[in-house]
Short mmCIF file of C-alpha atoms in Angstrom, two decimals:
data_model
loop_
_atom_site.label_atom_id
_atom_site.label_comp_id
_atom_site.label_asym_id
_atom_site.label_seq_id
_atom_site.Cartn_x
_atom_site.Cartn_y
_atom_site.Cartn_z
CA MET X 955 8.60 -32.55 18.90
CA PRO X 956 6.95 -33.68 22.15
CA GLU X 957 4.92 -30.95 23.87
CA GLU X 958 6.95 -31.11 27.10
CA ASN X 959 10.24 -30.52 25.24
CA ARG X 960 9.08 -27.38 23.49
CA THR X 961 10.42 -24.03 24.62
CA GLN X 962 8.35 -21.03 23.50
CA ILE X 963 10.58 -18.34 21.98
CA THR X 964 10.20 -14.75 23.19
CA GLU X 965 11.57 -12.85 20.18
CA PHE X 966 12.33 -13.18 16.50
CA PHE X 967 15.30 -11.96 14.48
CA ILE X 968 14.84 -10.10 11.19
CA LEU X 969 17.41 -11.39 8.71
CA GLY X 970 16.59 -9.11 5.77
CA PHE X 971 18.31 -9.96 2.50
CA PRO X 972 20.27 -13.18 3.15
CA GLY X 973 22.58 -12.59 0.20
CA LEU X 974 23.46 -8.98 1.04
CA LEU X 975 27.11 -8.42 1.98
CA PRO X 976 27.82 -6.40 5.16
CA GLN X 977 29.72 -3.69 3.27
CA TYR X 978 26.45 -2.69 1.58
CA TYR X 979 24.41 -2.39 4.79
CA SER X 980 24.96 1.38 5.12
CA LEU X 981 24.01 1.97 1.49
CA VAL X 982 20.84 -0.11 1.81
CA SER X 983 19.80 1.58 5.06
CA ALA X 984 20.36 5.02 3.49
CA LEU X 985 18.24 3.98 0.49
CA PHE X 986 15.38 2.82 2.71
CA PHE X 987 15.68 6.03 4.76
CA LEU X 988 15.32 8.15 1.61
CA ILE X 989 12.35 6.04 0.51
CA TYR X 990 10.72 6.58 3.91
CA VAL X 991 11.28 10.35 3.78
CA ALA X 992 9.86 10.51 0.23
CA ILE X 993 6.75 8.57 1.28
CA LEU X 994 6.24 10.76 4.38
CA ILE X 995 6.62 14.03 2.46
CA GLY X 996 4.58 13.01 -0.60
CA ASN X 997 1.66 11.33 1.13
CA GLY X 998 1.69 13.79 4.04
CA PHE X 999 1.35 16.60 1.49
CA ILE X 1000 -1.65 14.90 -0.13
CA VAL X 1001 -3.41 14.41 3.22
CA VAL X 1002 -2.76 18.00 4.39
CA VAL X 1003 -3.84 19.58 1.08
CA ILE X 1004 -7.10 17.61 0.99
CA ILE X 1005 -7.87 18.51 4.62
CA ILE X 1006 -7.23 22.26 4.33
CA ASP X 1007 -8.65 22.84 0.83
CA LYS X 1008 -12.43 22.45 0.76
CA ASN X 1009 -12.40 22.47 -3.06
CA LEU X 1010 -10.57 19.11 -2.96
CA GLN X 1011 -13.04 17.46 -0.58
CA LYS X 1012 -14.68 15.54 -3.41
CA PRO X 1013 -15.17 11.77 -3.92
CA THR X 1014 -12.00 11.10 -5.95
CA TYR X 1015 -9.79 13.12 -3.61
CA LEU X 1016 -11.28 11.49 -0.53
CA ILE X 1017 -10.18 8.15 -2.00
CA PHE X 1018 -6.73 9.62 -2.68
CA GLY X 1019 -6.59 10.79 0.93
CA ASN X 1020 -7.48 7.36 2.29
CA LEU X 1021 -4.82 5.74 0.08
CA ALA X 1022 -2.26 8.28 1.32
CA VAL X 1023 -3.12 7.54 4.98
CA ALA X 1024 -2.81 3.78 4.36
CA ASP X 1025 0.56 4.28 2.63
CA LEU X 1026 1.84 6.47 5.47
CA ALA X 1027 0.78 3.89 8.04
CA PHE X 1028 2.29 0.95 6.14
CA SER X 1029 5.66 2.65 5.64
CA THR X 1030 5.77 3.69 9.31
CA ILE X 1031 5.00 0.14 10.43
CA THR X 1032 7.73 -1.46 8.28
CA LEU X 1033 10.51 0.92 7.22
CA PRO X 1034 11.88 2.07 10.61
CA LYS X 1035 12.63 -1.56 11.52
CA ILE X 1036 14.25 -2.22 8.13
CA ILE X 1037 16.40 0.90 8.55
CA ALA X 1038 17.36 -0.09 12.11
CA ARG X 1039 18.25 -3.59 10.91
CA TYR X 1040 20.88 -2.32 8.45
CA TRP X 1041 21.89 0.98 10.07
CA PHE X 1042 22.25 -0.13 13.69
CA GLY X 1043 22.32 -3.93 13.37
CA SER X 1044 19.07 -4.18 15.34
CA GLN X 1045 17.64 -7.53 14.28
CA ALA X 1046 15.62 -8.57 17.34
CA ILE X 1047 11.90 -7.91 17.54
CA PRO X 1048 9.74 -9.06 20.52
CA PHE X 1049 7.31 -11.92 19.92
CA SER X 1050 4.16 -9.81 20.41
CA ALA X 1051 5.55 -6.86 18.41
CA CYS X 1052 6.29 -9.16 15.48
CA PHE X 1053 2.70 -10.42 15.35
CA LEU X 1054 1.41 -6.87 15.74
CA GLN X 1055 3.56 -5.81 12.79
CA MET X 1056 2.33 -8.83 10.81
CA PHE X 1057 -1.28 -7.84 11.46
CA PHE X 1058 -0.80 -4.26 10.30
CA VAL X 1059 1.26 -5.29 7.26
CA HIS X 1060 -1.55 -7.50 5.96
CA TYR X 1061 -4.33 -5.23 7.22
CA LEU X 1062 -3.02 -2.11 5.48
CA GLY X 1063 -2.25 -4.10 2.33
CA SER X 1064 -5.87 -5.35 2.34
CA VAL X 1065 -7.22 -1.83 2.89
CA ASN X 1066 -5.17 -0.64 -0.09
CA SER X 1067 -6.66 -3.39 -2.22
CA PHE X 1068 -10.24 -2.34 -1.42
CA LEU X 1069 -9.42 1.36 -1.86
CA LEU X 1070 -8.00 0.67 -5.33
CA MET X 1071 -11.27 -1.10 -6.12
CA ILE X 1072 -13.25 1.97 -5.00
CA LEU X 1073 -10.98 4.18 -7.13
CA ALA X 1074 -11.65 1.94 -10.16
CA ILE X 1075 -15.41 2.15 -9.54
CA ASP X 1076 -15.07 5.94 -9.24
CA ARG X 1077 -13.32 6.13 -12.64
CA TYR X 1078 -15.84 3.71 -14.18
CA ILE X 1079 -18.83 5.87 -13.19
CA ALA X 1080 -17.05 9.13 -14.10
CA ILE X 1081 -16.24 7.92 -17.63
CA CYS X 1082 -19.05 5.48 -18.44
CA ASN X 1083 -21.93 7.22 -16.59
CA PRO X 1084 -20.81 10.85 -16.15
CA LEU X 1085 -24.36 12.24 -15.84
CA ARG X 1086 -25.14 9.93 -12.92
CA TYR X 1087 -21.77 10.53 -11.18
CA PRO X 1088 -23.00 13.36 -8.87
CA THR X 1089 -25.89 11.24 -7.59
CA LEU X 1090 -24.10 7.87 -7.37
CA LEU X 1091 -20.82 9.01 -5.84
CA LYS X 1092 -21.53 11.62 -3.24
CA ASN X 1093 -19.03 12.30 -0.48
CA THR X 1094 -21.25 10.38 1.93
CA ASN X 1095 -21.28 7.28 -0.29
CA VAL X 1096 -17.50 7.36 -0.72
CA PHE X 1097 -17.03 7.82 3.02
CA ILE X 1098 -19.18 4.72 3.68
CA MET X 1099 -17.25 2.64 1.12
CA CYS X 1100 -13.89 3.75 2.52
CA ALA X 1101 -15.05 3.07 6.09
CA PHE X 1102 -16.17 -0.39 4.96
CA SER X 1103 -12.69 -0.99 3.50
CA TRP X 1104 -11.03 -0.05 6.80
CA GLY X 1105 -13.56 -1.99 8.86
CA VAL X 1106 -14.20 -5.30 7.14
CA THR X 1107 -10.53 -6.06 6.53
CA VAL X 1108 -9.83 -5.93 10.28
CA PHE X 1109 -11.85 -9.11 10.79
CA ILE X 1110 -10.44 -10.88 7.72
CA VAL X 1111 -6.82 -10.26 8.72
CA ALA X 1112 -7.46 -10.81 12.44
CA ILE X 1113 -8.58 -14.41 11.79
CA SER X 1114 -5.25 -15.32 10.15
CA THR X 1115 -3.26 -13.43 12.79
CA ILE X 1116 -5.02 -15.04 15.76
CA ARG X 1117 -4.62 -18.51 14.26
CA ALA X 1118 -0.91 -17.84 13.61
CA VAL X 1119 -0.18 -16.53 17.11
CA THR X 1120 -1.57 -19.72 18.67
CA LEU X 1121 0.99 -21.87 16.82
CA PRO X 1122 3.87 -23.33 18.88
CA PHE X 1123 7.23 -21.66 18.18
CA CYS X 1124 10.26 -23.45 19.60
CA GLY X 1125 12.96 -22.43 17.13
CA PRO X 1126 14.37 -21.51 14.68
CA ASP X 1127 13.59 -17.84 15.30
CA VAL X 1128 15.07 -16.10 12.22
CA ILE X 1129 12.59 -14.49 9.81
CA VAL X 1130 14.01 -14.43 6.30
CA HIS X 1131 12.42 -11.14 5.36
CA CYS X 1132 12.74 -7.41 6.08
CA TYR X 1133 9.68 -7.43 8.34
CA CYS X 1134 7.23 -9.87 9.95
CA ASP X 1135 4.71 -11.37 7.55
CA HIS X 1136 2.43 -14.39 7.69
CA ILE X 1137 4.50 -16.64 5.43
CA GLY X 1138 7.79 -15.80 7.16
CA ILE X 1139 6.42 -16.39 10.66
CA THR X 1140 4.31 -19.52 10.15
CA ARG X 1141 7.24 -21.30 8.48
CA LEU X 1142 9.00 -21.16 11.86
CA ALA X 1143 6.21 -22.97 13.71
CA CYS X 1144 6.84 -26.37 15.30
CA ALA X 1145 3.59 -27.80 13.90
CA ASP X 1146 1.79 -28.76 10.71
CA ILE X 1147 0.74 -25.42 9.19
CA ARG X 1148 -1.22 -26.68 6.18
CA SER X 1149 -4.63 -25.80 7.66
CA TYR X 1150 -3.30 -22.39 8.76
CA SER X 1151 -1.91 -21.74 5.29
CA LEU X 1152 -5.27 -22.65 3.77
CA VAL X 1153 -7.09 -20.06 5.90
CA ALA X 1154 -4.45 -17.46 4.98
CA LEU X 1155 -4.87 -18.33 1.29
CA ILE X 1156 -8.66 -17.92 1.50
CA SER X 1157 -8.17 -14.54 3.21
CA ALA X 1158 -5.73 -13.49 0.47
CA ILE X 1159 -8.25 -14.49 -2.21
CA ILE X 1160 -10.94 -12.39 -0.55
CA VAL X 1161 -8.81 -9.26 -0.10
CA LEU X 1162 -6.93 -9.53 -3.41
CA LEU X 1163 -8.94 -11.35 -6.05
CA VAL X 1164 -12.41 -10.01 -5.20
CA PRO X 1165 -11.30 -6.36 -5.54
CA LEU X 1166 -9.18 -7.31 -8.56
CA PHE X 1167 -12.27 -8.74 -10.28
CA PHE X 1168 -14.13 -5.44 -9.88
CA ILE X 1169 -11.04 -3.47 -10.95
CA ILE X 1170 -10.64 -5.52 -14.15
CA PHE X 1171 -14.37 -5.28 -14.89
CA SER X 1172 -14.33 -1.49 -14.36
CA TYR X 1173 -11.34 -0.83 -16.58
CA VAL X 1174 -12.54 -3.16 -19.34
CA GLN X 1175 -15.80 -1.20 -19.41
CA ILE X 1176 -13.82 2.05 -19.37
CA ILE X 1177 -11.68 0.96 -22.34
CA LEU X 1178 -14.77 -0.13 -24.31
CA SER X 1179 -16.48 3.16 -23.51
CA VAL X 1180 -13.43 5.21 -24.47
CA MET X 1181 -13.08 3.40 -27.78
CA ARG X 1182 -16.59 4.56 -28.68
CA ILE X 1183 -15.64 8.23 -28.23
CA ALA X 1184 -15.51 9.83 -31.68
CA SER X 1185 -13.02 12.57 -30.78
CA SER X 1186 -9.39 11.49 -30.63
CA ASN X 1187 -8.75 14.28 -28.11
CA GLY X 1188 -11.55 12.93 -25.93
CA ARG X 1189 -10.09 9.42 -26.09
CA TYR X 1190 -6.66 10.75 -25.15
CA LYS X 1191 -8.02 12.66 -22.13
CA ALA X 1192 -9.95 9.63 -20.90
CA PHE X 1193 -6.97 7.28 -21.31
CA SER X 1194 -4.55 9.72 -19.68
CA THR X 1195 -6.86 9.89 -16.66
CA CYS X 1196 -6.67 6.13 -16.11
CA SER X 1197 -3.29 5.06 -17.53
CA SER X 1198 -1.23 6.04 -14.48
CA GLN X 1199 -3.73 4.38 -12.14
CA LEU X 1200 -3.58 1.21 -14.23
CA CYS X 1201 0.22 1.18 -13.87
CA ILE X 1202 -0.07 1.44 -10.08
CA ILE X 1203 -2.70 -1.31 -9.98
CA ALA X 1204 -0.55 -3.60 -12.13
CA LEU X 1205 2.50 -2.90 -9.96
CA TYR X 1206 0.46 -3.60 -6.83
CA TYR X 1207 -1.31 -6.79 -7.95
CA LEU X 1208 0.92 -8.67 -10.41
CA PRO X 1209 3.98 -9.24 -8.15
CA ARG X 1210 1.72 -9.85 -5.13
CA CYS X 1211 -0.33 -12.52 -6.94
CA PHE X 1212 2.87 -14.15 -8.19
CA VAL X 1213 4.33 -14.35 -4.66
CA TYR X 1214 1.12 -15.83 -3.22
CA LEU X 1215 0.81 -18.29 -6.11
CA ALA X 1216 4.44 -19.38 -5.79
CA ASN X 1217 4.02 -19.99 -2.08
CA SER X 1218 0.72 -21.89 -2.55
CA VAL X 1219 2.02 -24.32 -5.17
CA ASN X 1220 5.54 -24.55 -3.69
CA ILE X 1221 7.32 -22.89 -6.61
CA SER X 1222 10.94 -22.33 -5.58
CA ILE X 1223 12.20 -18.78 -6.18
CA ASN X 1224 15.36 -17.06 -5.00
CA THR X 1225 14.84 -15.64 -1.50
CA ASP X 1226 16.44 -12.26 -2.27
CA PHE X 1227 14.36 -11.97 -5.45
CA ARG X 1228 11.19 -12.79 -3.51
CA ILE X 1229 11.96 -10.09 -0.94
CA ILE X 1230 12.68 -7.57 -3.70
CA LEU X 1231 9.32 -8.41 -5.32
CA ILE X 1232 7.50 -7.90 -2.02
CA LEU X 1233 9.24 -4.60 -1.32
CA THR X 1234 8.53 -3.47 -4.88
CA TYR X 1235 4.77 -3.81 -4.61
CA SER X 1236 4.82 -2.60 -1.00
CA LEU X 1237 6.98 0.54 -1.29
CA VAL X 1238 7.07 1.71 -4.91
CA PRO X 1239 3.32 2.58 -5.20
CA PRO X 1240 3.39 4.73 -2.02
CA MET X 1241 6.31 6.68 -3.51
CA ILE X 1242 4.74 7.11 -6.96
CA ASN X 1243 1.13 7.80 -5.92
CA PRO X 1244 1.70 11.40 -4.70
CA LEU X 1245 3.50 12.25 -7.97
CA ILE X 1246 0.55 10.91 -9.94
CA TYR X 1247 -1.95 12.82 -7.82
CA CYS X 1248 0.04 16.06 -8.18
CA PHE X 1249 1.04 15.97 -11.84
CA LYS X 1250 -1.88 14.00 -13.29
CA THR X 1251 -4.63 15.73 -11.28
CA LYS X 1252 -5.43 19.22 -12.47
CA GLU X 1253 -7.03 20.56 -9.29
CA ILE X 1254 -4.20 19.51 -6.97
CA LYS X 1255 -1.65 20.92 -9.41
CA GLN X 1256 -3.55 24.21 -9.59
CA ASN X 1257 -3.81 24.32 -5.80
CA LEU X 1258 -0.06 23.79 -5.46
CA VAL X 1259 0.75 26.50 -8.02
CA LYS X 1260 -1.70 28.89 -6.37
CA ARG X 1261 -0.15 28.40 -2.94
CA LEU X 1262 3.40 28.76 -4.28
CA ARG X 1263 2.47 32.03 -6.03
CA SER X 1264 0.73 33.29 -2.89
CA LYS X 1265 3.79 32.47 -0.79
CA THR X 1266 6.08 34.17 -3.30
CA ALA X 1267 3.89 37.28 -3.30
CA GLU X 1268 3.92 37.39 0.51
CA ASN X 1269 7.72 37.14 0.55
CA GLN X 1270 8.00 39.95 -2.01
CA VAL X 1271 5.69 42.23 0.01
CA SER X 1272 7.67 41.41 3.14
CA CYS X 1273 10.96 42.27 1.41
CA ILE X 1274 9.56 45.57 0.10
CA SER X 1275 8.34 46.49 3.60
CA CYS X 1276 11.80 45.74 5.02
CA VAL X 1277 13.46 47.96 2.40
CA GLU X 1278 11.07 50.87 3.06
CA LYS X 1279 11.81 50.68 6.75
#
């Protein structure tokens, strides 16, 4: 289209699931609302417990806390708009707000990827080099690694976002997704986006495949180390420590890599199925993570039980005092 005939759009419209019938909008919005509440309660609990309990301010729990903060931020950036789309019919999102949401969607996803890598390294040292764990993974070292994860990904994601925002957008303005993401937005540009897609692909490789390489290496070494343990009880304890984390990592990486691969090589997949895949790896781990931390982590479970018993005892004393009066 000639430059003089282009009209820059001022807002986008979030379509959501294109195949979803209107009679199911209320049900879908209620489902997303419950998911949001579950993520807020679960991850908020993890953050608060780690902050107030000094016994939990250890390397592994600091990583858990950073993951919980990232999950809280991601769900707050995306879910309210999804809920508004189906509950109130609010589809419009301003041009600048859409790109801001796109930045945080990819930024927080990238931070999660690096944090999962740090968690894998933490488990690798704890199981394969337990005697060196206190010296290699001090709180200071974990803090530096987590800060690096939050810091370096800003620049990686900012490059793709800045390049995308400079594209000409003259219509259409409907994003076939539940929120603004790079693929959904750049497809609407009135220009050749191949070079932009290449930069985005390189960024995705850096933030996904580099951490994934270290994660695979760490867990392969863990499995080999565990297999050398003579005691079957010891092998079970080591595997149970990592099995739930492996499930989360697989759920986070496998669908994500498939979506990026399908987009890169132009594999045609059903739009609703693609959105479901993206929401699966985006929202299911934040819901499951707090359950894993609580029920698979002995110290958090003990802390929770201790606080519940303390609260129960306080209520009983209060009731006895009321009766005596």
